[in-house]
mmCIF file of C-alpha atoms in Angstrom:
data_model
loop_
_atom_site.group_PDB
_atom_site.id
_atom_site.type_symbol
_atom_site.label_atom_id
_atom_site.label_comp_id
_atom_site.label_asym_id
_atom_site.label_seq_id
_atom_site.Cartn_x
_atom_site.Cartn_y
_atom_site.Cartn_z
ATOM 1 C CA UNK O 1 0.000 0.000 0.000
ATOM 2 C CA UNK O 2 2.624 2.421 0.551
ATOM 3 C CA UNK O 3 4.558 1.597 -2.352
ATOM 4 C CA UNK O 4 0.860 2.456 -4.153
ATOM 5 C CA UNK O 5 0.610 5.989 -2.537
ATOM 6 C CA UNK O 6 4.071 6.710 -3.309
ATOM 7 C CA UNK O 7 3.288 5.915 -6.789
ATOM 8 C CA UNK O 8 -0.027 8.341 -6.828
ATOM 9 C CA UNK O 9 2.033 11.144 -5.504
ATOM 10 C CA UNK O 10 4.593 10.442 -8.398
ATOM 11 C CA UNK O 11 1.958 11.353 -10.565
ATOM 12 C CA UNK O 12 2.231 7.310 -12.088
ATOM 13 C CA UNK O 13 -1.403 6.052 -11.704
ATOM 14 C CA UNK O 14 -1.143 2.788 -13.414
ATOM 15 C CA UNK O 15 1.489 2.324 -11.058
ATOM 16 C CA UNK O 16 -0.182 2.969 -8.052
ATOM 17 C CA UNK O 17 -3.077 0.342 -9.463
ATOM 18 C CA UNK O 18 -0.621 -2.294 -10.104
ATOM 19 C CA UNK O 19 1.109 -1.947 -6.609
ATOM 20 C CA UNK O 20 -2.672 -2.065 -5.235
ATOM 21 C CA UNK O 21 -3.470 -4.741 -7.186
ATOM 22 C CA UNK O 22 -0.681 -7.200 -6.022
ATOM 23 C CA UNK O 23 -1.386 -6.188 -2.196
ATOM 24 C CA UNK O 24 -4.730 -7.233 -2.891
ATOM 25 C CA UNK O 25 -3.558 -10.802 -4.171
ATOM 26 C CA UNK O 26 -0.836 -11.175 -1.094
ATOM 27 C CA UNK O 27 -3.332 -10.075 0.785
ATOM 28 C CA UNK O 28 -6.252 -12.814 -0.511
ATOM 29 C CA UNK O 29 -3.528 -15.982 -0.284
ATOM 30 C CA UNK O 30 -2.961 -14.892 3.445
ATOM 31 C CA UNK O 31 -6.729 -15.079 3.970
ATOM 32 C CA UNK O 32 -6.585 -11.373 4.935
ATOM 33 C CA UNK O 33 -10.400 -10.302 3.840
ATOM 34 C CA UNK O 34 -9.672 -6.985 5.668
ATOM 35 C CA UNK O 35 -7.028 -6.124 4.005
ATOM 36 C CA UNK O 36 -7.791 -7.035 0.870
ATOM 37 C CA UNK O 37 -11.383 -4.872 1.411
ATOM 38 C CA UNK O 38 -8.667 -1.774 2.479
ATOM 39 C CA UNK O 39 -6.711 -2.224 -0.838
ATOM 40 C CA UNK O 40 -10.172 -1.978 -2.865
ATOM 41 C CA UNK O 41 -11.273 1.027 -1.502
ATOM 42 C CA UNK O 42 -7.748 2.745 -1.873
ATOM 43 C CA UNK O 43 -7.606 0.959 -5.170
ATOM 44 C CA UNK O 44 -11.113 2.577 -5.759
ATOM 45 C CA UNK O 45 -9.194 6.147 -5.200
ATOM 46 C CA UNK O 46 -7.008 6.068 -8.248
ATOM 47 C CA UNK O 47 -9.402 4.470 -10.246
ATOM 48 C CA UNK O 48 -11.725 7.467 -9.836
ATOM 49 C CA UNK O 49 -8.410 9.582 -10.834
ATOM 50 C CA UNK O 50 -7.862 7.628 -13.859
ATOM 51 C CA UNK O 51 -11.786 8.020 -14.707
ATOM 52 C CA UNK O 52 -12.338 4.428 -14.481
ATOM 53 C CA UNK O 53 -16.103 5.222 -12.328
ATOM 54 C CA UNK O 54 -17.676 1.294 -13.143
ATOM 55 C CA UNK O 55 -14.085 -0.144 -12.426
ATOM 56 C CA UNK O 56 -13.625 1.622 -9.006
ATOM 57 C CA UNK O 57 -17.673 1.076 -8.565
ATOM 58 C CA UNK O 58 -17.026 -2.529 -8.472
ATOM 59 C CA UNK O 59 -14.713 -2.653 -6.040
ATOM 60 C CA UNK O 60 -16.682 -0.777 -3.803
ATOM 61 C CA UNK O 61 -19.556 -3.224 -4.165
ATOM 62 C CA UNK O 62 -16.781 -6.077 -3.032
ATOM 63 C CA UNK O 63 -15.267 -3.532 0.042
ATOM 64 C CA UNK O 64 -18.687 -2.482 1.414
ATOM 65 C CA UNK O 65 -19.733 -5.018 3.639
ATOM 66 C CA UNK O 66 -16.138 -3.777 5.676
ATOM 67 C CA UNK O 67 -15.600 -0.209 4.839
ATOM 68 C CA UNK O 68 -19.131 0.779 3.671
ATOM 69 C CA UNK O 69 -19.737 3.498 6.953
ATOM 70 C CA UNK O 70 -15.718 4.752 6.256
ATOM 71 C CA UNK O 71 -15.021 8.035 4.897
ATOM 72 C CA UNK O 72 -13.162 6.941 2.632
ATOM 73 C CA UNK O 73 -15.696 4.462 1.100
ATOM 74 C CA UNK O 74 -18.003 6.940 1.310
ATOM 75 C CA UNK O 75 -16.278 9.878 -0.495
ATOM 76 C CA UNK O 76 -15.265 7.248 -3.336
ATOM 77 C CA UNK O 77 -18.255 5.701 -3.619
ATOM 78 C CA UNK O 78 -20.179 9.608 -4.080
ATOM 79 C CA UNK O 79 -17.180 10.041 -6.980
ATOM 80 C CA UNK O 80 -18.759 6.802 -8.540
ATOM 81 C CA UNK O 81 -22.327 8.142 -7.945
ATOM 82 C CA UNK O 82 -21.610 11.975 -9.254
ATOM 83 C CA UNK O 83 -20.066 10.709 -12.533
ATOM 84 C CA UNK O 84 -21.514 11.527 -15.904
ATOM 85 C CA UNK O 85 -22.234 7.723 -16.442
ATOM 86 C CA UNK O 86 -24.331 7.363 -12.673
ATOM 87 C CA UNK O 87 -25.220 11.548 -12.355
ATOM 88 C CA UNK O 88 -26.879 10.533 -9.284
ATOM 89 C CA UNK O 89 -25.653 13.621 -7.736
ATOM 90 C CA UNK O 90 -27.900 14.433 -4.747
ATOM 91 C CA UNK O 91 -26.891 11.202 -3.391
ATOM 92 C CA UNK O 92 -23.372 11.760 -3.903
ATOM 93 C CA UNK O 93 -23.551 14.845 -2.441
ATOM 94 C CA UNK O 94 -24.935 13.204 0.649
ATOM 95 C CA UNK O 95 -22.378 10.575 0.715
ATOM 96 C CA UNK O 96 -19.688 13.515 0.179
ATOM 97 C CA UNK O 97 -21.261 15.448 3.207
ATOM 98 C CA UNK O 98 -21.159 12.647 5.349
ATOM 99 C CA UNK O 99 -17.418 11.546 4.787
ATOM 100 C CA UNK O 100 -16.715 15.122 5.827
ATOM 101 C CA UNK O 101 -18.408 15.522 8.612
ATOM 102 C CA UNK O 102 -16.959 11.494 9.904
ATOM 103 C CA UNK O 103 -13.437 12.784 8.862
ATOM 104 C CA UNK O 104 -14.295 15.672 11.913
ATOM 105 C CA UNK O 105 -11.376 15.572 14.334
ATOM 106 C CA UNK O 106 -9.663 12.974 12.596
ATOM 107 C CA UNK O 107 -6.013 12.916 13.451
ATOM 108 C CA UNK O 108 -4.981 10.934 10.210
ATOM 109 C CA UNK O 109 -4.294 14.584 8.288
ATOM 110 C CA UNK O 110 -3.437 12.597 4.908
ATOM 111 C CA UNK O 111 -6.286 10.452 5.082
ATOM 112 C CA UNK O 112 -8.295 13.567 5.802
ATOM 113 C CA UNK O 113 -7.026 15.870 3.156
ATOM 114 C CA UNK O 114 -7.369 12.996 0.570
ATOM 115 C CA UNK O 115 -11.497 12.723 1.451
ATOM 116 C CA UNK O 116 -11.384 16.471 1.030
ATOM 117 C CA UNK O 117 -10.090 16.060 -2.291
ATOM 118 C CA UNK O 118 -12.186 13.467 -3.369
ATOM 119 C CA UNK O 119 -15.314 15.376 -2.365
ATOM 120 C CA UNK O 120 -13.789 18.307 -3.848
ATOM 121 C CA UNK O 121 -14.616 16.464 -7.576
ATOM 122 C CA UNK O 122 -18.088 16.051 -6.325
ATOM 123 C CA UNK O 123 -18.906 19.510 -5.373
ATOM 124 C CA UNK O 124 -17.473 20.183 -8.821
ATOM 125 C CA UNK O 125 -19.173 18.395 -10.509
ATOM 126 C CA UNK O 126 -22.558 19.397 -8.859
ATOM 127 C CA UNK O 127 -21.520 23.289 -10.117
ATOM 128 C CA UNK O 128 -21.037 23.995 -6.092
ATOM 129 C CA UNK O 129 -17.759 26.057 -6.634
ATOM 130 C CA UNK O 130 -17.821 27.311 -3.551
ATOM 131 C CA UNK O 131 -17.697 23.844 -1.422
ATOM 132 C CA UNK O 132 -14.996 22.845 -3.728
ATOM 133 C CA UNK O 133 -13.113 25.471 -3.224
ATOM 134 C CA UNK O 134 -13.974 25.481 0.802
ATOM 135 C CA UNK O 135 -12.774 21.957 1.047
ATOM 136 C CA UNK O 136 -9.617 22.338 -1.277
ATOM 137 C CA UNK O 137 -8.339 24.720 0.733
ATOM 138 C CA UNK O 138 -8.697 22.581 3.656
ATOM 139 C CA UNK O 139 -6.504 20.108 2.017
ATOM 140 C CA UNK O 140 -4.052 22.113 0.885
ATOM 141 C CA UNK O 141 -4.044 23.075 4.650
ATOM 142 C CA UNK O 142 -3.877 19.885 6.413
ATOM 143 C CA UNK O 143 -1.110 18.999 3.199
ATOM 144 C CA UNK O 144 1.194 21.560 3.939
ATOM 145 C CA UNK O 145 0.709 21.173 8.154
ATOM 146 C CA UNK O 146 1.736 17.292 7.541
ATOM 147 C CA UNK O 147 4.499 18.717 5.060
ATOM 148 C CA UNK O 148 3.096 16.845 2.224
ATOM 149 C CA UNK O 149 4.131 19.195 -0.455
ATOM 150 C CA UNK O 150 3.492 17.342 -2.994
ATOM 151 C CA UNK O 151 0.132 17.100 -2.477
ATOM 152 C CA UNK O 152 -0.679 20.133 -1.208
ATOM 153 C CA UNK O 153 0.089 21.438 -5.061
ATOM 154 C CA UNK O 154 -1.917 18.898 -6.762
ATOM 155 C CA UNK O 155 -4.612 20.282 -4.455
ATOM 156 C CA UNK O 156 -3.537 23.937 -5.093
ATOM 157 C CA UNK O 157 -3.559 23.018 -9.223
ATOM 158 C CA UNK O 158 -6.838 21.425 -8.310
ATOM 159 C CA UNK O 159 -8.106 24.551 -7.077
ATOM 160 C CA UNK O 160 -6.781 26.391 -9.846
ATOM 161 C CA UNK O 161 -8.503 24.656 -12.342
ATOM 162 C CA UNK O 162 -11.877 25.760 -11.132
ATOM 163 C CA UNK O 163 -11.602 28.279 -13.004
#
């Protein structure tokens, strides 16, 4: 998994999906259902990135049972839901609000500022400018507190791109 994230903040997405991908099959000989649930969801994440909505909507299917009430789930899954192919966007919208407010007081900062990006892309996509910007800034916040510079520009070119 860590090799994976390094990967996404590399900017290589395909790598990040392959590292997922052969966590995920350690994971499943060990008998690790958990873990191999974790892996889908994060797996999920760059699937969204790369577009691939039915692909990462699968593996959400597979990871709910587990990680159905995380925030992370959550804000994935309302990525899945607010896509041109679902555009069931008050629901994702409700899923996006409610990873938020679960991610309150959260002391995992990355894990936080990546549900604030994900929901970020839902707000956009709803034509909510404001929330997107609201929560990008928030990200690129919690990114530059945790020193995470890396990913506290994607968020700022993010943000940018609202325009």
């Amino acid at each position: 998994m860590a090799g994976s994230e390094l990967e996404a903040l590399a900017g290589d997405l395909p790598a990040a999906e392959r590292e997922l991908r052969e966590a995920m099959d350690l994971a499943a000989g060990m008998g690790a259902a958990h873990y191999v649930a974790l892996y889908q969801v994060r797996l999920s994440r760059v699937l969204n990135e790369r577009g691939r909505h039915d692909d990462a909507a699968a593996l959400l299917d597979e990871a709910a049972e587990l990680y159905g009430a995380t925030p992370w789930w959550k804000s994935n899954e309302a990525r899945v839901l607010a896509a041109p192919a679902r555009g069931e966007l008050d629901q994702a919208v409700v899923l996006a609000d409610e990873a938020v407010a679960q991610e309150g007081g959260s002391d995992d900062i990355t894990a936080v500022a990546q549900t604030l990006v994900d929901v970020s892309e839902v707000f956009r996509t709803v034509g909510d400018r404001a929330r997107a910007e609201a929560v990008l800034a928030e990200a690129i916040a919690l990114n530059e507190e945790k020193g995470n510079v890396v990913a506290a520009q994607r968020a700022r070119e993010r943000l940018a791109s609202l325009d």
